[in-house]
Amino acid sequence: MTTLLIKTLRDICGAAHVLTEAADIEPYATDWKRTTRGKPLCVVRPADCQAVAAVVKACRSHSASIVPQGGNTGLAAGATPGEDADEVVLSLTRMKAIRALDPVAMTVEVEAGAILQVVKEEAEKHGRLLPVSLAAEGSATIGGIVSTNAGGINVLRYGMTRALVLGLEVVLSDGTIVDGLRHLRKDNAGYDWKQVFVGAEGTLGIVTAAVLRLVPLPRETVTALLSVADVGTALTLFALAQDTVGEALSAFELISATSIDLVERHAGLKSPIAAGEWYLLLEAASSLSGLEPAMEKLLSDAFEQGLALDGVVASSRQQAQALWELREHVTEAEAREGGGLKHDISVPLGAMADFLAEAGNAVSEICPGAGFNIFGHLGDGNLHYNVLLNGAKNADAVNRAVHDAVVNHRGSISAEHGIGRYRLSEWLRTKPESEQRLSRAIKQAIDPEGLFNPGKLLPKQAKGDAV
Ligand code: FAD
Ligand code: MLT
Ligand code: ZN
């Protein structure tokens, strides 16, 4: 059966695009953090949507499951195959055409395997911005950002990826190609089914192409770094920033002193300002000019009101880039340090200080030697509350303590990275049963046989069983 399936896949994609050797499969079988590993039957790389549909039909008729994969930068092990050797990794990386970019309608139609950064660069040539910004954008794909509903640093201004998706083309489990590639800003003709696929983490079908909304490319961007004593002060400063730079505020990021220490030690970077317990990285961007005086006023007000300990407004593009590097290298620096237990939480802003106190006390009680690498998108109420275990072995108890504090404040255990394999047990433990039932009903309606991405977001179902 396996030999026959591999032969069929080779007929569809060409022998060079069906990988079966262990060394060739390895990069697709491990997640970005290199902590989760699977044993796929093979990796298949179709060239177009018709080939994707043929691969889906072949896998279904041979009872093999499919794990969709883009740039494999996901942080929830959603693109990592399981260990049962009956899963085919379907990599979209050959499908990377930018089919059409309309600067007037401000839309781009693009295949799922296109790299986010490449699409952004193309948009910039037309004076437009695809406003999804994350440190992995040089490898993450459009299919991946749609399927994880990616966030990043500009959500504050432009929303999550979901807010940018105008149309999708998807392949369903029976091989049907659904062409919903409409370039419409207004379309209320029935259920907005495409939104079910956004953030579905590859569990409902394969996204093969998307139409995304663009925005005007800002002409002026101003970046500032401040240090503050505590998170309460950071939130007071957030209110001040909203009043001073208004809707131009495009990023409001929190970075702990521990995170800065990690990037200084592992990435060879240096903060240009005096330390506080916390740092804030702010960005304002506009198509009009006049932002710099507004940002300068924000800083002088912050000093006058005793909110900021130190701060700098970048005076050049290079300096702004250097400030952003401090933030963008945190993930990599933490990976180099090792022993980091990742959380991707969100709570209402008004509950943030209480959440931090509650989670901090609970973790320190369980794991007295723990460190805290906390950073993220404070303006969105989303922090990466990462615990440095420093050799401690009770990761599960720490996980539960952090998520219990999240639930106590009506927050989310995944603000932007998704559930994947990494958070499944915690999702099952913390998500109310009524919401779990709705999720299973959606899966049952769209992928009743559980062909796509088994064991991600929902538990793996036995072959032939209902979800
Ligand atoms: P993959 O990792 O390949 O896949 C992710 C999920 O989507 C999997 O479940 C997979 O099965 C599914 N999938 C992929 N392609 C398809 C498709 N075509 N059809 C159906 N399903 C598909 N994320 C954020 O949200 N915000 C951040 O700020 C952020 N920063 C990051 C920084 C670093 C350094 C790293 C390594 C990651 C970061 N991420 C961030 C996580 C990651 O980059 C995003 O989740 C991204 O959207 C994943 O894209 P990808 O192409 O690599 O997807
Ligand atoms: C980020 O905001 O940098 C990312 O989501 C990556 C991470 O959480 O490590
Ligand atoms: Zn993030």
XYZ file of C-alpha atoms and ligand atoms in Angstrom, residues 32 67-75 77-80 90 92 112-113 133-137 139-153 160 197 200-203 205-208 327-328 331-332 344 377 382 384 416-417 420 453 456, ligand 1:
114
model
C 11.637 25.302 14.601
C 0.286 17.482 7.537
C 0.300 20.815 5.668
C 3.557 22.725 6.037
C 4.792 26.158 4.931
C 7.988 27.720 6.254
C 7.982 25.480 9.369
C 8.546 28.469 11.671
C 5.409 27.801 13.738
C 5.860 27.797 17.523
C 4.500 22.237 16.527
C 1.433 22.391 14.277
C 3.401 21.546 11.138
C 5.337 18.688 12.744
C 2.522 18.318 2.206
C 3.567 24.239 -0.144
C 0.315 29.779 -0.248
C 4.040 29.017 -0.371
C 5.465 41.932 10.791
C 7.245 39.178 12.678
C 10.839 38.126 13.204
C 10.329 34.943 11.136
C 8.979 36.763 8.071
C 10.840 32.120 6.157
C 7.141 32.149 7.125
C 4.725 31.665 4.225
C 1.364 33.188 3.353
C -0.346 29.793 3.873
C 1.289 29.570 7.304
C 0.349 33.069 8.425
C -3.239 32.537 7.257
C -3.455 29.098 8.890
C -2.092 30.374 12.223
C -3.887 33.747 11.980
C -0.464 35.220 12.748
C -0.117 38.314 14.894
C 3.212 40.103 15.291
C 4.178 43.626 16.198
C -4.430 39.996 13.104
C -9.863 28.211 7.649
C -7.406 26.389 11.626
C -3.752 25.263 11.748
C -4.164 23.005 8.706
C -6.836 20.835 10.361
C -8.019 21.680 4.459
C -5.086 23.016 2.487
C -4.901 26.742 1.797
C -3.424 27.000 -1.695
C 13.338 42.921 20.287
C 13.605 40.615 17.282
C 13.340 34.347 20.603
C 16.630 33.195 19.137
C 1.734 32.875 24.532
C 2.851 42.782 22.421
C -0.418 39.544 24.619
C 5.253 35.740 25.753
C -1.172 34.187 18.373
C 0.870 30.972 18.004
C -0.777 22.630 17.505
C -3.279 17.308 10.621
C -3.227 19.149 16.242
P 4.274 26.461 9.424
O 5.119 26.528 10.637
O 4.801 25.691 8.284
O 2.830 25.964 9.787
C 2.109 26.535 10.838
C 0.709 25.906 10.900
O -0.038 26.224 9.737
C 0.728 24.382 10.960
O -0.358 23.947 11.735
C 0.542 23.965 9.516
O -0.037 22.671 9.383
C -0.369 25.058 8.981
N -0.167 25.389 7.568
C 0.948 25.925 6.994
N 0.715 26.173 5.694
C -0.551 25.775 5.443
C -1.385 25.779 4.279
N -0.945 26.249 3.119
N -2.645 25.277 4.389
C -3.121 24.805 5.567
N -2.385 24.791 6.684
C -1.119 25.277 6.630
N 3.918 34.233 15.174
C 3.120 35.267 15.470
O 1.893 35.138 15.366
N 3.635 36.471 15.881
C 4.976 36.678 15.994
O 5.403 37.749 16.382
C 5.843 35.602 15.669
N 7.186 35.755 15.736
C 7.996 34.691 15.474
C 9.381 34.862 15.592
C 10.226 33.793 15.368
C 11.714 33.992 15.506
C 9.692 32.531 15.003
C 10.574 31.348 14.719
C 8.324 32.360 14.866
C 7.468 33.425 15.108
N 6.076 33.298 14.989
C 5.259 34.361 15.263
C 5.483 32.001 14.630
C 5.403 31.715 13.113
O 6.339 32.438 12.387
C 4.017 31.987 12.580
O 3.111 31.104 13.207
C 3.875 31.812 11.067
O 2.586 32.224 10.703
C 4.087 30.386 10.582
O 4.209 30.370 9.166
P 4.883 29.122 8.442
O 4.751 29.295 6.983
O 6.263 28.909 8.954
O 3.928 27.948 8.911
